[in-house]
């Protein structure tokens, strides 16, 4: 199947899929797939008829993106309840670690907050006999910019100012560039404490794509999973960054929105050039994702997001979580399980769980293609 044309998603395709409230893209340290992780996510039951176990059996290992962990935990719980002969274990780590594990052949699939790069695809050919790794979008949502400035409850930033903050060029909260964007706000002379991820992260890469596309000369670094800019302080995982932001006066950092929601961390509104600054919400992120284009070819469904969008109410700093699999050459002992499990997650029942728990499901037009690709995996 060739998918060489670029497809612009219609906003209407998202209509029924847009969800309000905080997006629960949460990372946890535990790999226990059955216990309540305290995030407040529902534990819905799914009729066994909604899950096709096929010939899946044995153990299916997967790892990677911490952003999708809560979703995967719910999927695994329901899947294993319906398919008694299979054990699925997803290790929440980071996108970078997941892709490394996939290209080493130690997992059946990997989760990543960004699509495979050409060199990663090339590496995957050693594992995917006769094929290569492909990226299948499963869920999306906003990357929030959290801040903790004593006495400041609402804050607006634009891309050049945000870049200068993370690039160690703006050092005080009462800097003129910040004051100009926040008239009437009493900004203190507190030192800015900028926090970033210490390990390779798809969340870092998505923030980098946004800054590269919109900040001009204020951000000259290429988007990458490894934090590229000087200065700032590193913390492990989105949980570590959020913890530092919550604890340190003057702090700013980036993480999936659920960390802000669950810990009461205030988030930055983004001045995109639209009529009004845009808040980090799942609904606003969905408006941005609606303009995505498929740029992958063949079975690869990598998306290009419009980080420079100025559409009204469209939050521009977004990520899409992908599942990384072989199009051909999957291990015979796990192929049936990979197709069965991902067939469920991309199906109506699996996607419904996302909307019930604050995630933004993949738009129907793209999700249809994901299901077709999963069914044809070899």
mmCIF file with all atom_site columns, N, CA and C in Angstrom, residues 46-60 75-88 336-337 339-344:
data_model
loop_
_atom_site.group_PDB
_atom_site.id
_atom_site.type_symbol
_atom_site.label_atom_id
_atom_site.label_alt_id
_atom_site.label_comp_id
_atom_site.label_asym_id
_atom_site.label_entity_id
_atom_site.label_seq_id
_atom_site.pdbx_PDB_ins_code
_atom_site.Cartn_x
_atom_site.Cartn_y
_atom_site.Cartn_z
_atom_site.occupancy
_atom_site.B_iso_or_equiv
_atom_site.pdbx_formal_charge
_atom_site.auth_seq_id
_atom_site.auth_comp_id
_atom_site.auth_asym_id
_atom_site.auth_atom_id
_atom_site.pdbx_PDB_model_num
ATOM 1   N N  . UNK A 1 46  ? -13.925 -3.873  28.790 1.00 0.00 ? 46  UNK A N  1
ATOM 2   C CA . UNK A 1 46  ? -14.203 -3.995  27.378 1.00 0.00 ? 46  UNK A CA 1
ATOM 3   C C  . UNK A 1 46  ? -14.715 -5.403  27.112 1.00 0.00 ? 46  UNK A C  1
ATOM 4   N N  . UNK A 1 47  ? -15.773 -5.478  26.349 1.00 0.00 ? 47  UNK A N  1
ATOM 5   C CA . UNK A 1 47  ? -16.327 -6.788  26.029 1.00 0.00 ? 47  UNK A CA 1
ATOM 6   C C  . UNK A 1 47  ? -15.299 -7.606  25.269 1.00 0.00 ? 47  UNK A C  1
ATOM 7   N N  . UNK A 1 48  ? -15.215 -8.876  25.601 1.00 0.00 ? 48  UNK A N  1
ATOM 8   C CA . UNK A 1 48  ? -14.219 -9.736  24.966 1.00 0.00 ? 48  UNK A CA 1
ATOM 9   C C  . UNK A 1 48  ? -14.367 -9.744  23.450 1.00 0.00 ? 48  UNK A C  1
ATOM 10  N N  . UNK A 1 49  ? -15.605 -9.558  22.973 1.00 0.00 ? 49  UNK A N  1
ATOM 11  C CA . UNK A 1 49  ? -15.832 -9.559  21.535 1.00 0.00 ? 49  UNK A CA 1
ATOM 12  C C  . UNK A 1 49  ? -15.197 -8.392  20.812 1.00 0.00 ? 49  UNK A C  1
ATOM 13  N N  . UNK A 1 50  ? -14.822 -7.334  21.566 1.00 0.00 ? 50  UNK A N  1
ATOM 14  C CA . UNK A 1 50  ? -14.181 -6.176  20.971 1.00 0.00 ? 50  UNK A CA 1
ATOM 15  C C  . UNK A 1 50  ? -12.685 -6.400  20.748 1.00 0.00 ? 50  UNK A C  1
ATOM 16  N N  . UNK A 1 51  ? -12.154 -7.480  21.291 1.00 0.00 ? 51  UNK A N  1
ATOM 17  C CA . UNK A 1 51  ? -10.726 -7.776  21.182 1.00 0.00 ? 51  UNK A CA 1
ATOM 18  C C  . UNK A 1 51  ? -10.548 -9.117  20.484 1.00 0.00 ? 51  UNK A C  1
ATOM 19  N N  . UNK A 1 52  ? -9.811  -9.112  19.394 1.00 0.00 ? 52  UNK A N  1
ATOM 20  C CA . UNK A 1 52  ? -9.543  -10.337 18.668 1.00 0.00 ? 52  UNK A CA 1
ATOM 21  C C  . UNK A 1 52  ? -8.181  -10.873 19.082 1.00 0.00 ? 52  UNK A C  1
ATOM 22  N N  . UNK A 1 53  ? -8.193  -11.949 19.847 1.00 0.00 ? 53  UNK A N  1
ATOM 23  C CA . UNK A 1 53  ? -6.942  -12.519 20.346 1.00 0.00 ? 53  UNK A CA 1
ATOM 24  C C  . UNK A 1 53  ? -6.190  -13.266 19.256 1.00 0.00 ? 53  UNK A C  1
ATOM 25  N N  . UNK A 1 54  ? -6.930  -13.787 18.285 1.00 0.00 ? 54  UNK A N  1
ATOM 26  C CA . UNK A 1 54  ? -6.337  -14.568 17.200 1.00 0.00 ? 54  UNK A CA 1
ATOM 27  C C  . UNK A 1 54  ? -5.429  -15.659 17.776 1.00 0.00 ? 54  UNK A C  1
ATOM 28  N N  . UNK A 1 55  ? -4.196  -15.750 17.287 1.00 0.00 ? 55  UNK A N  1
ATOM 29  C CA . UNK A 1 55  ? -3.278  -16.794 17.761 1.00 0.00 ? 55  UNK A CA 1
ATOM 30  C C  . UNK A 1 55  ? -2.240  -16.240 18.739 1.00 0.00 ? 55  UNK A C  1
ATOM 31  N N  . UNK A 1 56  ? -2.527  -15.092 19.323 1.00 0.00 ? 56  UNK A N  1
ATOM 32  C CA . UNK A 1 56  ? -1.565  -14.472 20.236 1.00 0.00 ? 56  UNK A CA 1
ATOM 33  C C  . UNK A 1 56  ? -1.355  -15.325 21.469 1.00 0.00 ? 56  UNK A C  1
ATOM 34  N N  . UNK A 1 57  ? -0.086  -15.532 21.818 1.00 0.00 ? 57  UNK A N  1
ATOM 35  C CA . UNK A 1 57  ? 0.240   -16.320 23.000 1.00 0.00 ? 57  UNK A CA 1
ATOM 36  C C  . UNK A 1 57  ? 1.650   -15.969 23.457 1.00 0.00 ? 57  UNK A C  1
ATOM 37  N N  . UNK A 1 58  ? 1.981   -16.436 24.646 1.00 0.00 ? 58  UNK A N  1
ATOM 38  C CA . UNK A 1 58  ? 3.320   -16.199 25.167 1.00 0.00 ? 58  UNK A CA 1
ATOM 39  C C  . UNK A 1 58  ? 3.465   -14.830 25.784 1.00 0.00 ? 58  UNK A C  1
ATOM 40  N N  . UNK A 1 59  ? 4.613   -14.191 25.573 1.00 0.00 ? 59  UNK A N  1
ATOM 41  C CA . UNK A 1 59  ? 4.912   -12.899 26.188 1.00 0.00 ? 59  UNK A CA 1
ATOM 42  C C  . UNK A 1 59  ? 5.296   -11.893 25.110 1.00 0.00 ? 59  UNK A C  1
ATOM 43  N N  . UNK A 1 60  ? 4.699   -10.712 25.197 1.00 0.00 ? 60  UNK A N  1
ATOM 44  C CA . UNK A 1 60  ? 5.021   -9.614  24.295 1.00 0.00 ? 60  UNK A CA 1
ATOM 45  C C  . UNK A 1 60  ? 5.631   -8.484  25.111 1.00 0.00 ? 60  UNK A C  1
ATOM 46  N N  . UNK A 1 75  ? -4.980  -0.375  28.108 1.00 0.00 ? 75  UNK A N  1
ATOM 47  C CA . UNK A 1 75  ? -5.085  -1.318  26.995 1.00 0.00 ? 75  UNK A CA 1
ATOM 48  C C  . UNK A 1 75  ? -4.649  -2.717  27.420 1.00 0.00 ? 75  UNK A C  1
ATOM 49  N N  . UNK A 1 76  ? -3.512  -2.780  28.110 1.00 0.00 ? 76  UNK A N  1
ATOM 50  C CA . UNK A 1 76  ? -3.002  -4.088  28.539 1.00 0.00 ? 76  UNK A CA 1
ATOM 51  C C  . UNK A 1 76  ? -3.972  -4.770  29.493 1.00 0.00 ? 76  UNK A C  1
ATOM 52  N N  . UNK A 1 77  ? -4.516  -4.016  30.428 1.00 0.00 ? 77  UNK A N  1
ATOM 53  C CA . UNK A 1 77  ? -5.452  -4.587  31.402 1.00 0.00 ? 77  UNK A CA 1
ATOM 54  C C  . UNK A 1 77  ? -6.631  -5.249  30.700 1.00 0.00 ? 77  UNK A C  1
ATOM 55  N N  . UNK A 1 78  ? -7.225  -4.541  29.748 1.00 0.00 ? 78  UNK A N  1
ATOM 56  C CA . UNK A 1 78  ? -8.376  -5.082  29.038 1.00 0.00 ? 78  UNK A CA 1
ATOM 57  C C  . UNK A 1 78  ? -7.987  -6.210  28.093 1.00 0.00 ? 78  UNK A C  1
ATOM 58  N N  . UNK A 1 79  ? -6.852  -6.053  27.449 1.00 0.00 ? 79  UNK A N  1
ATOM 59  C CA . UNK A 1 79  ? -6.420  -7.059  26.479 1.00 0.00 ? 79  UNK A CA 1
ATOM 60  C C  . UNK A 1 79  ? -6.110  -8.386  27.166 1.00 0.00 ? 79  UNK A C  1
ATOM 61  N N  . UNK A 1 80  ? -5.378  -8.325  28.262 1.00 0.00 ? 80  UNK A N  1
ATOM 62  C CA . UNK A 1 80  ? -5.016  -9.557  28.949 1.00 0.00 ? 80  UNK A CA 1
ATOM 63  C C  . UNK A 1 80  ? -6.215  -10.221 29.610 1.00 0.00 ? 80  UNK A C  1
ATOM 64  N N  . UNK A 1 81  ? -7.218  -9.418  29.974 1.00 0.00 ? 81  UNK A N  1
ATOM 65  C CA . UNK A 1 81  ? -8.446  -10.001 30.522 1.00 0.00 ? 81  UNK A CA 1
ATOM 66  C C  . UNK A 1 81  ? -9.192  -10.791 29.462 1.00 0.00 ? 81  UNK A C  1
ATOM 67  N N  . UNK A 1 82  ? -9.097  -10.342 28.206 1.00 0.00 ? 82  UNK A N  1
ATOM 68  C CA . UNK A 1 82  ? -9.792  -11.028 27.122 1.00 0.00 ? 82  UNK A CA 1
ATOM 69  C C  . UNK A 1 82  ? -8.966  -12.157 26.520 1.00 0.00 ? 82  UNK A C  1
ATOM 70  N N  . UNK A 1 83  ? -7.638  -12.016 26.553 1.00 0.00 ? 83  UNK A N  1
ATOM 71  C CA . UNK A 1 83  ? -6.754  -12.983 25.905 1.00 0.00 ? 83  UNK A CA 1
ATOM 72  C C  . UNK A 1 83  ? -5.874  -13.631 26.970 1.00 0.00 ? 83  UNK A C  1
ATOM 73  N N  . UNK A 1 84  ? -6.334  -14.698 27.517 1.00 0.00 ? 84  UNK A N  1
ATOM 74  C CA . UNK A 1 84  ? -5.664  -15.310 28.668 1.00 0.00 ? 84  UNK A CA 1
ATOM 75  C C  . UNK A 1 84  ? -4.329  -15.954 28.330 1.00 0.00 ? 84  UNK A C  1
ATOM 76  N N  . UNK A 1 85  ? -4.078  -16.243 27.067 1.00 0.00 ? 85  UNK A N  1
ATOM 77  C CA . UNK A 1 85  ? -2.847  -16.940 26.708 1.00 0.00 ? 85  UNK A CA 1
ATOM 78  C C  . UNK A 1 85  ? -1.666  -16.038 26.427 1.00 0.00 ? 85  UNK A C  1
ATOM 79  N N  . UNK A 1 86  ? -1.826  -14.710 26.637 1.00 0.00 ? 86  UNK A N  1
ATOM 80  C CA . UNK A 1 86  ? -0.762  -13.783 26.280 1.00 0.00 ? 86  UNK A CA 1
ATOM 81  C C  . UNK A 1 86  ? -0.480  -12.838 27.442 1.00 0.00 ? 86  UNK A C  1
ATOM 82  N N  . UNK A 1 87  ? 0.797   -12.563 27.668 1.00 0.00 ? 87  UNK A N  1
ATOM 83  C CA . UNK A 1 87  ? 1.210   -11.575 28.660 1.00 0.00 ? 87  UNK A CA 1
ATOM 84  C C  . UNK A 1 87  ? 1.900   -10.422 27.935 1.00 0.00 ? 87  UNK A C  1
ATOM 85  N N  . UNK A 1 88  ? 1.403   -9.197  28.153 1.00 0.00 ? 88  UNK A N  1
ATOM 86  C CA . UNK A 1 88  ? 1.991   -8.011  27.540 1.00 0.00 ? 88  UNK A CA 1
ATOM 87  C C  . UNK A 1 88  ? 2.609   -7.160  28.637 1.00 0.00 ? 88  UNK A C  1
ATOM 88  N N  . UNK A 1 336 ? 1.887   -12.489 15.903 1.00 0.00 ? 336 UNK A N  1
ATOM 89  C CA . UNK A 1 336 ? 0.440   -12.577 16.160 1.00 0.00 ? 336 UNK A CA 1
ATOM 90  C C  . UNK A 1 336 ? 0.034   -11.668 17.313 1.00 0.00 ? 336 UNK A C  1
ATOM 91  N N  . UNK A 1 337 ? 0.864   -11.613 18.347 1.00 0.00 ? 337 UNK A N  1
ATOM 92  C CA . UNK A 1 337 ? 0.546   -10.771 19.503 1.00 0.00 ? 337 UNK A CA 1
ATOM 93  C C  . UNK A 1 337 ? 0.614   -9.293  19.142 1.00 0.00 ? 337 UNK A C  1
ATOM 94  N N  . UNK A 1 339 ? 0.119   -7.891  16.184 1.00 0.00 ? 339 UNK A N  1
ATOM 95  C CA . UNK A 1 339 ? -1.030  -7.559  15.347 1.00 0.00 ? 339 UNK A CA 1
ATOM 96  C C  . UNK A 1 339 ? -2.321  -7.541  16.152 1.00 0.00 ? 339 UNK A C  1
ATOM 97  N N  . UNK A 1 340 ? -2.465  -8.486  17.043 1.00 0.00 ? 340 UNK A N  1
ATOM 98  C CA . UNK A 1 340 ? -3.678  -8.557  17.856 1.00 0.00 ? 340 UNK A CA 1
ATOM 99  C C  . UNK A 1 340 ? -3.772  -7.378  18.813 1.00 0.00 ? 340 UNK A C  1
ATOM 100 N N  . UNK A 1 341 ? -2.675  -7.091  19.530 1.00 0.00 ? 341 UNK A N  1
ATOM 101 C CA . UNK A 1 341 ? -2.701  -6.020  20.528 1.00 0.00 ? 341 UNK A CA 1
ATOM 102 C C  . UNK A 1 341 ? -2.864  -4.653  19.867 1.00 0.00 ? 341 UNK A C  1
ATOM 103 N N  . UNK A 1 342 ? -2.067  -4.362  18.834 1.00 0.00 ? 342 UNK A N  1
ATOM 104 C CA . UNK A 1 342 ? -2.175  -3.063  18.178 1.00 0.00 ? 342 UNK A CA 1
ATOM 105 C C  . UNK A 1 342 ? -3.463  -2.934  17.377 1.00 0.00 ? 342 UNK A C  1
ATOM 106 N N  . UNK A 1 343 ? -3.992  -4.069  16.926 1.00 0.00 ? 343 UNK A N  1
ATOM 107 C CA . UNK A 1 343 ? -5.301  -4.031  16.281 1.00 0.00 ? 343 UNK A CA 1
ATOM 108 C C  . UNK A 1 343 ? -6.374  -3.574  17.250 1.00 0.00 ? 343 UNK A C  1
ATOM 109 N N  . UNK A 1 344 ? -6.244  -3.998  18.507 1.00 0.00 ? 344 UNK A N  1
ATOM 110 C CA . UNK A 1 344 ? -7.177  -3.548  19.538 1.00 0.00 ? 344 UNK A CA 1
ATOM 111 C C  . UNK A 1 344 ? -6.963  -2.076  19.874 1.00 0.00 ? 344 UNK A C  1
#
